[in-house]
Tab-separated table of C-alpha atoms in Angstrom:
chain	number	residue	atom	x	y	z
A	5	UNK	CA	81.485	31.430	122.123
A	6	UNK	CA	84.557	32.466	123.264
A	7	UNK	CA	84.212	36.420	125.166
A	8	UNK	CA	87.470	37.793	123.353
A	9	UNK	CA	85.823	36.414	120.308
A	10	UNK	CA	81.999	38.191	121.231
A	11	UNK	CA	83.920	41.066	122.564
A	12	UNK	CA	85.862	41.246	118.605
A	13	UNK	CA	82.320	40.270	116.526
A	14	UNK	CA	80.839	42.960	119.010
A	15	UNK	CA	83.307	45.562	118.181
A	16	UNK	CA	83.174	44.946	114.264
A	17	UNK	CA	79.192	45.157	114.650
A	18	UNK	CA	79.347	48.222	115.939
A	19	UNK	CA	81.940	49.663	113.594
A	20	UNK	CA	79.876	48.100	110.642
A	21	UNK	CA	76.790	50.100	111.913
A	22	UNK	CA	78.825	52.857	112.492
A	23	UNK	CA	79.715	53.279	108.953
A	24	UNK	CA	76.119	53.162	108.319
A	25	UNK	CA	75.824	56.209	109.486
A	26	UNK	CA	78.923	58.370	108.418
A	27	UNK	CA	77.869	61.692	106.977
A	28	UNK	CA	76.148	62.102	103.542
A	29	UNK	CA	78.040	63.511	100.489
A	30	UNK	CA	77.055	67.054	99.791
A	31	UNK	CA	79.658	67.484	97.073
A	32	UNK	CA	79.180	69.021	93.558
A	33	UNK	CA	80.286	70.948	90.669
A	34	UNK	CA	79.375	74.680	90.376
A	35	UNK	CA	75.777	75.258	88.705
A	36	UNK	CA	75.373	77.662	85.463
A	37	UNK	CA	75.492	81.099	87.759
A	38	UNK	CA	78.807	80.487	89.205
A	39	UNK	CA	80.402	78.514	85.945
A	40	UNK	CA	79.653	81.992	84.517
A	41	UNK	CA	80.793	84.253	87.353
A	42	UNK	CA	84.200	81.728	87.029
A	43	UNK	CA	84.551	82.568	83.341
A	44	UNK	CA	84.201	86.428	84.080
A	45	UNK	CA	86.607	86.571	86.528
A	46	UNK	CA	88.961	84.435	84.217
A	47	UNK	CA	88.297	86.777	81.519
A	48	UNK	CA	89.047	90.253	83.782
A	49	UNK	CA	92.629	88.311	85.616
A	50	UNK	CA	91.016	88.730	88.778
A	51	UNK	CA	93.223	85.841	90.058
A	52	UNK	CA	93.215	86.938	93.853
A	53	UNK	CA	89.959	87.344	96.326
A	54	UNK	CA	87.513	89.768	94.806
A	55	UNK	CA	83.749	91.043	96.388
A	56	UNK	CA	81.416	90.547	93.693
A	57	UNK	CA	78.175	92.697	93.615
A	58	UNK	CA	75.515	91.720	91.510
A	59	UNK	CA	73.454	94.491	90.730
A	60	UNK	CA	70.369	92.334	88.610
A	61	UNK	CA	69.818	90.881	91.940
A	62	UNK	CA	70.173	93.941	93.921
A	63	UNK	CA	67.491	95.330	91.327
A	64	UNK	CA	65.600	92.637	92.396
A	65	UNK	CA	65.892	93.138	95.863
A	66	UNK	CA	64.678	96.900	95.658
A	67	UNK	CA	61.918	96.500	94.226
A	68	UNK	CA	61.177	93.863	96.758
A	69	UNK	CA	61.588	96.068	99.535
A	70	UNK	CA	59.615	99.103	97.615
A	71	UNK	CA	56.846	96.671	97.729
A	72	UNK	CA	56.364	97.654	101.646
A	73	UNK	CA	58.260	100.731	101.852
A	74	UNK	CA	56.233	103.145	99.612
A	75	UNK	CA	54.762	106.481	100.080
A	76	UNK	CA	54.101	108.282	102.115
A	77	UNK	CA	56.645	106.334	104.171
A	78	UNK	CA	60.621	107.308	103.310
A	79	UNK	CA	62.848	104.639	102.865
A	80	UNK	CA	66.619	105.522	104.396
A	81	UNK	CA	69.566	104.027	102.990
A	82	UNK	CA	71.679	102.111	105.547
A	83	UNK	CA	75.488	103.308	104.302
A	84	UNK	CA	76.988	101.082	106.542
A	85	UNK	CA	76.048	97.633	104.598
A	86	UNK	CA	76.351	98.849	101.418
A	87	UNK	CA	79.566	100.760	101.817
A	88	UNK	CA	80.600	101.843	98.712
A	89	UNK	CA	80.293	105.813	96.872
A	90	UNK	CA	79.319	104.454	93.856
A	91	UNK	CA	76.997	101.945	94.913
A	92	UNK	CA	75.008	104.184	97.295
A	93	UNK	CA	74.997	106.272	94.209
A	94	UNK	CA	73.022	104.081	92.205
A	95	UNK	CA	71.069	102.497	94.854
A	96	UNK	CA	69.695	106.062	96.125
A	97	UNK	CA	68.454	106.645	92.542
A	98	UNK	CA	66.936	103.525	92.248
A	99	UNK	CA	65.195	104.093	95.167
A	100	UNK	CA	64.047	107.556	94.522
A	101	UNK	CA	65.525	108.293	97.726
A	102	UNK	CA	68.255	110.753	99.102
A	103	UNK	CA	68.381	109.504	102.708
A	104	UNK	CA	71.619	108.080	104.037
A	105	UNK	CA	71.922	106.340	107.854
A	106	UNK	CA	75.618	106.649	108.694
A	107	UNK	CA	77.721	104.778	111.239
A	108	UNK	CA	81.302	105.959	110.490
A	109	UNK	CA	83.067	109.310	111.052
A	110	UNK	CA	85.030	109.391	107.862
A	111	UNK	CA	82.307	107.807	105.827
A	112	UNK	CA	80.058	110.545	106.730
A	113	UNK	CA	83.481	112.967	105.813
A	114	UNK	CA	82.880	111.313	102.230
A	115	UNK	CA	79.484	111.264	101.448
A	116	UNK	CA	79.250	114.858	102.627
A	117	UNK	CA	81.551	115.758	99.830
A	118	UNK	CA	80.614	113.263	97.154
A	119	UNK	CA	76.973	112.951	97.725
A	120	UNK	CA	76.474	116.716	99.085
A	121	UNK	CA	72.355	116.224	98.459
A	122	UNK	CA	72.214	113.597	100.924
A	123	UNK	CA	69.737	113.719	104.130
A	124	UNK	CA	71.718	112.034	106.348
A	125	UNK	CA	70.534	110.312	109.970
A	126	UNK	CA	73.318	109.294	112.441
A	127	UNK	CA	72.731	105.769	113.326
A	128	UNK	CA	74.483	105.299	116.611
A	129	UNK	CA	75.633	108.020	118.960
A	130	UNK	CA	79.263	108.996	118.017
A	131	UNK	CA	81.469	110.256	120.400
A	132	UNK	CA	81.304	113.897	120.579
A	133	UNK	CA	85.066	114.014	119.720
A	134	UNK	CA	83.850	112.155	116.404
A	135	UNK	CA	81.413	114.819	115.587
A	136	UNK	CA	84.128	117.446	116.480
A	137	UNK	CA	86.212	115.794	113.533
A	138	UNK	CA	83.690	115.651	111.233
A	139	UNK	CA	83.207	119.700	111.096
A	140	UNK	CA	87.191	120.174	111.016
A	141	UNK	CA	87.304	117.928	107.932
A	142	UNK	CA	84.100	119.030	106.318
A	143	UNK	CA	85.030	121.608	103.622
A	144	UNK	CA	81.309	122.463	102.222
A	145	UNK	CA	80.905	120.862	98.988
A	146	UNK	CA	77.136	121.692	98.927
A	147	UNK	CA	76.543	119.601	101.874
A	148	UNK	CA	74.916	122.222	105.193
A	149	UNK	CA	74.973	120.034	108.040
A	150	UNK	CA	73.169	122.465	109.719
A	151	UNK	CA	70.157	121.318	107.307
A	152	UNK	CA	71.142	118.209	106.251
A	153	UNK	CA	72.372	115.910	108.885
A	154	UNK	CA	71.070	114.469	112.307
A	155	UNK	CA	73.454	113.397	115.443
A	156	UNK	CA	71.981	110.582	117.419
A	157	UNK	CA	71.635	110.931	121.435
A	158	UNK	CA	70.548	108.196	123.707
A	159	UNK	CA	71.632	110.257	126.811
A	160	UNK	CA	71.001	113.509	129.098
A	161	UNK	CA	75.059	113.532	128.987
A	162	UNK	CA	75.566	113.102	125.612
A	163	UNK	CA	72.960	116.040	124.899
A	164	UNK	CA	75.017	118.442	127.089
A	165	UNK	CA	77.830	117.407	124.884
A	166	UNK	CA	76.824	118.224	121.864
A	167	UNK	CA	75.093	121.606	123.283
A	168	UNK	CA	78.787	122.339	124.158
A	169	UNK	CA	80.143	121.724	120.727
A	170	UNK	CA	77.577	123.597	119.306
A	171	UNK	CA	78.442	126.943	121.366
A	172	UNK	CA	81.960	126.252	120.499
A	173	UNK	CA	81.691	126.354	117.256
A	174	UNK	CA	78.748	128.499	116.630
A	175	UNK	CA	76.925	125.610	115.209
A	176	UNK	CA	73.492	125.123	114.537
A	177	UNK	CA	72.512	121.098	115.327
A	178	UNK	CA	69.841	118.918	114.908
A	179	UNK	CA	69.244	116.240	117.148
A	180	UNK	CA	67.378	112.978	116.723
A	181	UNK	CA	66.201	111.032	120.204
A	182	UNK	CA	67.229	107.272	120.333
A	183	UNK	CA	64.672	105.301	121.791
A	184	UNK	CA	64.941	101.792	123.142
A	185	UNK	CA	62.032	100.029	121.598
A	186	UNK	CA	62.803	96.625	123.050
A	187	UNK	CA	66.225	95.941	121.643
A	188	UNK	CA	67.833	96.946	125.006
A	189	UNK	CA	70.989	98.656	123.279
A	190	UNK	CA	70.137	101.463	124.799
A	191	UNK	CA	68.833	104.724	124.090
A	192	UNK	CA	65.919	106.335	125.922
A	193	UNK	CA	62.949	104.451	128.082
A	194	UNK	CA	59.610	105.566	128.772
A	195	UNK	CA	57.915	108.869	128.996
A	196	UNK	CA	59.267	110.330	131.593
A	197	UNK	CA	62.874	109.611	130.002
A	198	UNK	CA	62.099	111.059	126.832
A	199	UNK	CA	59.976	114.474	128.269
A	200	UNK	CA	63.502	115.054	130.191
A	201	UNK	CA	65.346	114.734	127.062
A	202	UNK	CA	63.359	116.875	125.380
A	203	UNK	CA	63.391	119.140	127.721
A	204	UNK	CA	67.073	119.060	127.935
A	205	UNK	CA	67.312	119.651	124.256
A	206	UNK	CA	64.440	122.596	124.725
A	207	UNK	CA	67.581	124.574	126.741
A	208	UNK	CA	69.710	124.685	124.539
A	209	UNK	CA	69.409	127.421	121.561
A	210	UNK	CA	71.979	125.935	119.219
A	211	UNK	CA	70.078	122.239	119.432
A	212	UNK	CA	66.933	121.775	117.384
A	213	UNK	CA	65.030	118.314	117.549
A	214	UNK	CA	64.218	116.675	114.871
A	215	UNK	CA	63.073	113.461	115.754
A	216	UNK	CA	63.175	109.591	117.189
A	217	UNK	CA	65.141	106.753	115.775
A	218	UNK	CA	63.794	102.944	117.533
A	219	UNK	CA	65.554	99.789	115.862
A	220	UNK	CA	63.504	96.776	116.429
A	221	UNK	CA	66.580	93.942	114.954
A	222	UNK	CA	65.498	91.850	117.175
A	223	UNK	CA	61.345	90.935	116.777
A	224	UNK	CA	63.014	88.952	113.688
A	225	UNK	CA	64.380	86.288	115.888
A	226	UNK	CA	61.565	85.932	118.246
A	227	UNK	CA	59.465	83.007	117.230
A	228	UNK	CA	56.294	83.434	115.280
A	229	UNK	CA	54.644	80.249	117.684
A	230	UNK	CA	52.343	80.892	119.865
A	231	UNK	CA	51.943	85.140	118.506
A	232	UNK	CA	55.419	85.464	120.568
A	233	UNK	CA	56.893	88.132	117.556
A	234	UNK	CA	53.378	89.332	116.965
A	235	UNK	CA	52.787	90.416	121.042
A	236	UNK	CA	56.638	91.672	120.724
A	237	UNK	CA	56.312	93.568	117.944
A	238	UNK	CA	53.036	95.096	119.251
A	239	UNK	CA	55.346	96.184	121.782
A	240	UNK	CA	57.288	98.064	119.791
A	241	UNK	CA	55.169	99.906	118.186
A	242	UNK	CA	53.924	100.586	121.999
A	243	UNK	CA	56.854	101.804	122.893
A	244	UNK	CA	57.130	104.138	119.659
A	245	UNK	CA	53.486	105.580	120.024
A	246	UNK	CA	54.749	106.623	123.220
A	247	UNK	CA	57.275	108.517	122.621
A	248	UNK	CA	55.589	110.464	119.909
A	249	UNK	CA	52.887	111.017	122.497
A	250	UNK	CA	55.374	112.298	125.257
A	251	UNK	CA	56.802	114.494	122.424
A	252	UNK	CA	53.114	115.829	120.928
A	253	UNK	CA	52.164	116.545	124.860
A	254	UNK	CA	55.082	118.997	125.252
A	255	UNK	CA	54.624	120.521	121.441
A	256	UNK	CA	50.911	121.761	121.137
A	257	UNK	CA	49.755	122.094	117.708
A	258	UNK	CA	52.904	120.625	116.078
A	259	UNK	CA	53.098	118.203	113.724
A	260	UNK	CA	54.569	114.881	113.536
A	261	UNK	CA	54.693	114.829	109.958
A	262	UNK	CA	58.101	117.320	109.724
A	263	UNK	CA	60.286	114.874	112.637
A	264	UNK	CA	61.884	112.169	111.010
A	265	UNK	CA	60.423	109.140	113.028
A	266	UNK	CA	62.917	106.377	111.616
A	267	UNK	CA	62.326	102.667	112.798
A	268	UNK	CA	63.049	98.923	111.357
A	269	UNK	CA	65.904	97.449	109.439
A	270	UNK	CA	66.108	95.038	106.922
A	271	UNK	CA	65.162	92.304	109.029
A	272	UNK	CA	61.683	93.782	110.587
A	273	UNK	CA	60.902	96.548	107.449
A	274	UNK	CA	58.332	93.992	106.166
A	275	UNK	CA	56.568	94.209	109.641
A	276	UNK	CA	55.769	97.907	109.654
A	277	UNK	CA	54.174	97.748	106.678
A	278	UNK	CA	50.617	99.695	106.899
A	279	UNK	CA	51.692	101.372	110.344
A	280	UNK	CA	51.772	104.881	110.844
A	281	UNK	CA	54.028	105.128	114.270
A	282	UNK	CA	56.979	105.805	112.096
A	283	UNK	CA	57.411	107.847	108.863
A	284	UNK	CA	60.496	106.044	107.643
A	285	UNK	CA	62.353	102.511	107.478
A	286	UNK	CA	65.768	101.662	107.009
A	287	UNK	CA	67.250	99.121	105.320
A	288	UNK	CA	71.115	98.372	104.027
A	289	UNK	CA	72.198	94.647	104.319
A	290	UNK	CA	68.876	93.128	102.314
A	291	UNK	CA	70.013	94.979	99.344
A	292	UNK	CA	72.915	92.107	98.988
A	293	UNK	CA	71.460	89.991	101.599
A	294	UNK	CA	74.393	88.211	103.602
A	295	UNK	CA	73.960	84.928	104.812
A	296	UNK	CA	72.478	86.046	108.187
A	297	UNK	CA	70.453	87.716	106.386
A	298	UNK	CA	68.307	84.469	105.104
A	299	UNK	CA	65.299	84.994	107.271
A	300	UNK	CA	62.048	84.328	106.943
A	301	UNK	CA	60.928	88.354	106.481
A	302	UNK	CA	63.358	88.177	103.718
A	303	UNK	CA	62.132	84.988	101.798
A	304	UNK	CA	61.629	86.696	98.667
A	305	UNK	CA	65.152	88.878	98.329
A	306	UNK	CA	68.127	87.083	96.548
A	307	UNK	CA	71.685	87.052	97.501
A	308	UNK	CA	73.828	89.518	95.086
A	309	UNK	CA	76.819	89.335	97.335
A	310	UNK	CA	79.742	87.149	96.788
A	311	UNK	CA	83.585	86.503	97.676
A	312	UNK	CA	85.561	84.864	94.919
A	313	UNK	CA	88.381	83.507	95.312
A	314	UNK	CA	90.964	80.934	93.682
A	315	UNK	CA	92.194	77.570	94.832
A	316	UNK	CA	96.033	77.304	94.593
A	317	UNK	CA	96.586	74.027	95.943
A	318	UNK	CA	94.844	70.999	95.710
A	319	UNK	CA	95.275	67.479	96.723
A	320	UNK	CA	93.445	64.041	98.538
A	321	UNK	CA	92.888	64.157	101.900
A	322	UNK	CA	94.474	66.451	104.626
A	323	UNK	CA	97.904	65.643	105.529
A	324	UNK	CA	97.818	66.486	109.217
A	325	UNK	CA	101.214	67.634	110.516
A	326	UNK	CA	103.152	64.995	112.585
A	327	UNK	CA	99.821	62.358	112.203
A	328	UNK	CA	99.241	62.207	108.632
A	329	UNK	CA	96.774	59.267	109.041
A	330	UNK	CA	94.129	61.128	111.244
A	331	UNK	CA	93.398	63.121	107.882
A	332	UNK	CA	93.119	59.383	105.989
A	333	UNK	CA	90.956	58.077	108.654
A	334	UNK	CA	88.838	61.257	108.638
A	335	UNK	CA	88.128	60.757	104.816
A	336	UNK	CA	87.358	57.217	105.246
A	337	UNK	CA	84.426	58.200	107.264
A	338	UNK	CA	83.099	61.515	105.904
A	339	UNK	CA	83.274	61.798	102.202
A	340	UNK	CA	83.064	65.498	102.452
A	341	UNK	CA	87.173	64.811	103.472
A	342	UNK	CA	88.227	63.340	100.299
A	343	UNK	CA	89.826	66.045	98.807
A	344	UNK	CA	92.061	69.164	100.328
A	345	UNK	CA	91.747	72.722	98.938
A	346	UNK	CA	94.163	75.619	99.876
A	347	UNK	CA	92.291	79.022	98.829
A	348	UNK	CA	94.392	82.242	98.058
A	349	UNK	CA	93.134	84.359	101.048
A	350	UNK	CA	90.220	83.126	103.788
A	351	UNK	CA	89.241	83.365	107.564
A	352	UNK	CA	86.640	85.789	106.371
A	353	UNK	CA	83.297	86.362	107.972
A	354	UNK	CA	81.573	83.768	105.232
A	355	UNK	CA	81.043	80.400	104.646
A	356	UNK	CA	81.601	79.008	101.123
A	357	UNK	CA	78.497	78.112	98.673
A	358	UNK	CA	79.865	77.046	95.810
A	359	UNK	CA	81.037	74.160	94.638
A	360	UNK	CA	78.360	72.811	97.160
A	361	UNK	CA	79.933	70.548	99.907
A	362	UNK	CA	83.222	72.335	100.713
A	363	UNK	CA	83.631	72.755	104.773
A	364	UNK	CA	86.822	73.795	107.358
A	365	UNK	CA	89.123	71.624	108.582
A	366	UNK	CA	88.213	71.098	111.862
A	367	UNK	CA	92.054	70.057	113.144
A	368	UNK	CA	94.116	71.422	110.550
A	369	UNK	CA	93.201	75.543	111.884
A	370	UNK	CA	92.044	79.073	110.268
A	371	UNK	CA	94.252	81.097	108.162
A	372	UNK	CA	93.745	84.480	106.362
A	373	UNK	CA	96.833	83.575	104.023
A	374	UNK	CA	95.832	80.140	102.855
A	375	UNK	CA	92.656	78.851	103.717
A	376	UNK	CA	92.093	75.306	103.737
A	377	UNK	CA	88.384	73.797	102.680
A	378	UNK	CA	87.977	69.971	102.536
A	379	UNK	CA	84.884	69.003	100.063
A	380	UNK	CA	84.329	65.529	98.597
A	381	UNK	CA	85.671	63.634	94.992
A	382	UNK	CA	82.062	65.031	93.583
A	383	UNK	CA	83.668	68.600	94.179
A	384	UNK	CA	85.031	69.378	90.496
A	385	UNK	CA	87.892	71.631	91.963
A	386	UNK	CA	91.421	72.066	90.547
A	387	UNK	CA	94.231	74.835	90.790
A	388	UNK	CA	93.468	78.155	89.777
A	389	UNK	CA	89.000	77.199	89.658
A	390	UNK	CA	87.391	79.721	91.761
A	391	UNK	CA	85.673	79.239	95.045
A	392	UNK	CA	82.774	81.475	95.875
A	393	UNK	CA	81.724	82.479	99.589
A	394	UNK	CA	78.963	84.431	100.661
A	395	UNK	CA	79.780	86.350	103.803
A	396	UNK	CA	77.703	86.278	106.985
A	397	UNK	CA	77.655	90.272	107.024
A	398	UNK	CA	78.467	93.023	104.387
A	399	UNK	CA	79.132	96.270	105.767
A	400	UNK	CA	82.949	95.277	107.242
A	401	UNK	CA	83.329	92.383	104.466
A	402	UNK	CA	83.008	94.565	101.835
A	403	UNK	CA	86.020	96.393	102.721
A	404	UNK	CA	88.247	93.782	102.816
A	405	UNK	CA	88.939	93.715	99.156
A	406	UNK	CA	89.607	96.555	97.216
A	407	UNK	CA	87.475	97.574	94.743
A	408	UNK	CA	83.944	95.931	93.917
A	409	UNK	CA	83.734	93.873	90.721
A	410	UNK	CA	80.316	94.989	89.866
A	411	UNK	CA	78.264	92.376	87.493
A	412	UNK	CA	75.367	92.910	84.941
A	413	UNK	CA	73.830	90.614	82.796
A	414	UNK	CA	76.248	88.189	83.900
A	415	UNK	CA	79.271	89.919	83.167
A	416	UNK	CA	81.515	91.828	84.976
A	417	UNK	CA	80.819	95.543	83.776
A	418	UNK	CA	82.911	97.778	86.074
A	419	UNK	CA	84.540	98.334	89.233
A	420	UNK	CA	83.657	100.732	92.087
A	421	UNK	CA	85.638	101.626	95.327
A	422	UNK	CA	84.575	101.402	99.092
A	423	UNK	CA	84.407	103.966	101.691
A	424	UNK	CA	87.603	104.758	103.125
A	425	UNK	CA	88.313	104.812	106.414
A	426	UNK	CA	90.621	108.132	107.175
A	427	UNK	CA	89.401	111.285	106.980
């Protein structure tokens, strides 16, 4: 045999065998939930990217969750996640709880006035500036701070500057420790660091303590081979106990039971189940469960989160600009290429679900104005069909798009507005 001959049948073998082994078809049409989210969304106009909330499967969700957060341990309300009034309305009284974490300035601005019953934790230390702004925008409403609400400090410093706002103002503030419980975020280590805030906060007459707050995020991700999460999670709750120790050494005959000992999140709530180190969990984001929320501590909770939104172009494969046959040759070898799908809206923190099969365009690029999502001729897609996403997180998604298009029963029953951000 010739060798430009071998070197040609050699060359054809391989690109034979190559196609072998081109990527699988994971195309489809939408199954019976999100036909019937489509039809709802048809039926309200909704023809622009919506947030969908559905609040059967948030239900769902609580009651999993109540299943290991029950008396005599609280269960907190993580605002953050689930950042809407009107939503933390309902899921506080489906709960039977009135305790709010908050992350955000003006968030904690609103809920002060519309949720004025609220026990609210701070759940990161804001700048003392923040907490100044808070009290100049705070107008009563039924909401005492002085009662009701807990600033975070993870430092000697940051105590010092919150005593100072406090004699400013004439303000009486309570003050819950954050400890570092093996997250490394920061916040207090050891004994000895959390006797010398204690002490620090002792000094001060207008500071009262009221407690520790450990988050633990992280045990979730360790690896249950071998009893690595188990030994790191025992950790934890090491690291907890000791604190409460350090703090029951200093305060003779006090009891635990009046702090507010707040630990977990949604991924490691499941974990503390049984334990008496802390007296409260919180939880936000496994409520609507996000995609990075699909973890194994949350096996049983269901997503109830979605982003809708509709295609406005749609065509055969990607027409690349300048080399229009790259986006031919791409289809030829991955199916999921066949078809080309320009979204109204994208570059969100998500990853479409449904139809099944749709992906980014590697080559084309990212836009927030028209999205474009390649999916294969099994993808039952035309103009104006909807596209459904699930984002990766909730508590900045959610306040991308206006108000929430809240769904019961399978219909779309109301709307309700996010947290604003001035105040």
């Amino acid at each position: 045999m010739k060798r430009r001959a071998f070197l040609l049948g050699a060359v054809g073998a391989a690109a034979g065998a190559a196609y072998l082994f081109r990527p699988t078809d994971h195309g489809g049409a939408h199954d019976p939930y999100f036909l019937g989210l489509s039809a709802q969304l048809r039926e309200q106009r909704l023809a622009r990217p919506v947030m969908v909330v559905d609040l059967d499967r948030v239900d769902h969700n609580i009651a999993e969750l109540r299943k290991s957060v029950r008396d005599p341990v609280a269960y907190r309300v993580v605002a953050k996640s689930l950042p809407s009034p009107r939503l933390l309305e309902y899921i506080t009284a489906k709960a039977r709880s009135d305790r709010l974490m908050v992350f955000h300035q003006p968030f904690l601005n609103e809920i002060a006035r519309r949720m004025p019953q609220s026990d609210v934790l701070i759940g990161k230390p804001f700048p003392v500036a923040a907490a100044a702004r808070f009290y100049d925008e705070h107008r009563g409403h039924g909401f005492d701070p002085a009662r009701q609400l807990q600033w975070l400090v993870d430092t000697p410093e940051r105590v010092q500057q919150y005593a100072n706002l406090a004699r400013s103002r004439n303000l009486n503030l309570q003050v819950n420790v954050e400890i570092d419980v093996g997250l490394h975020r920061g916040g207090v280590t050891g004994g000895a660091g959390v006797a010398a805030m204690l002490q620090r906060i002792d000094a001060e007459p207008n500071l009262r303590f009221a407690g520790f707050m450990g988050y633990d995020a992280h045990v979730s991700k360790v690896p249950t081979a071998m009893g690595l999460r188990e030994r790191e999670f025992s950790a934890v709750l090491a690291r907890y106990r000791e604190a409460v120790d350090t703090w029951r050494g200093m305060s003779a005959g006090a009891d635990p039971a009046k702090l507010t000992l707040n630990a977990a999140g949604s991924p490691t709530f499941r974990l503390w189940e049984g334990r008496e180190e802390a007296n409260e969990m919180a939880a936000g984001s496994g409520l609507v469960m996000p995609l990075d929320f699909d973890i194994d501590t949350l096996a049983s909770h269901l997503p109830a989160l979605f982003i809708a939104t509709p295609v406005l172009k749609a065509s055969g494969p990607t027409q690349i600009p300048v080399a229009p046959a790259i986006g031919q040759v791409h289809a030829v070898w991955d199916p999921n290429r066949e078809r080309t799908f320009f979204i109204y809206g994208g570059y969100w923190k998500a990853r479409p679900v449904s139809p099944p099969g749709l992906v980014q365009n590697p080559i084309y690029g990212r836009s927030t104005n028209q999205e474009i999502l390649n999916g294969s001729s099994r993808v039952e897609l035309g103009v104006d069909d909807y596209v459904f996403y699930r984002p990766t997180q909730s508590e900045f998604v959610m306040l991308q798009f206006g108000d929430l298009a809240i769904v019961r029963d399978g219909r779309i029953v109301d709307f309700w507005p996010v947290l604003g951000q001035s105040a």
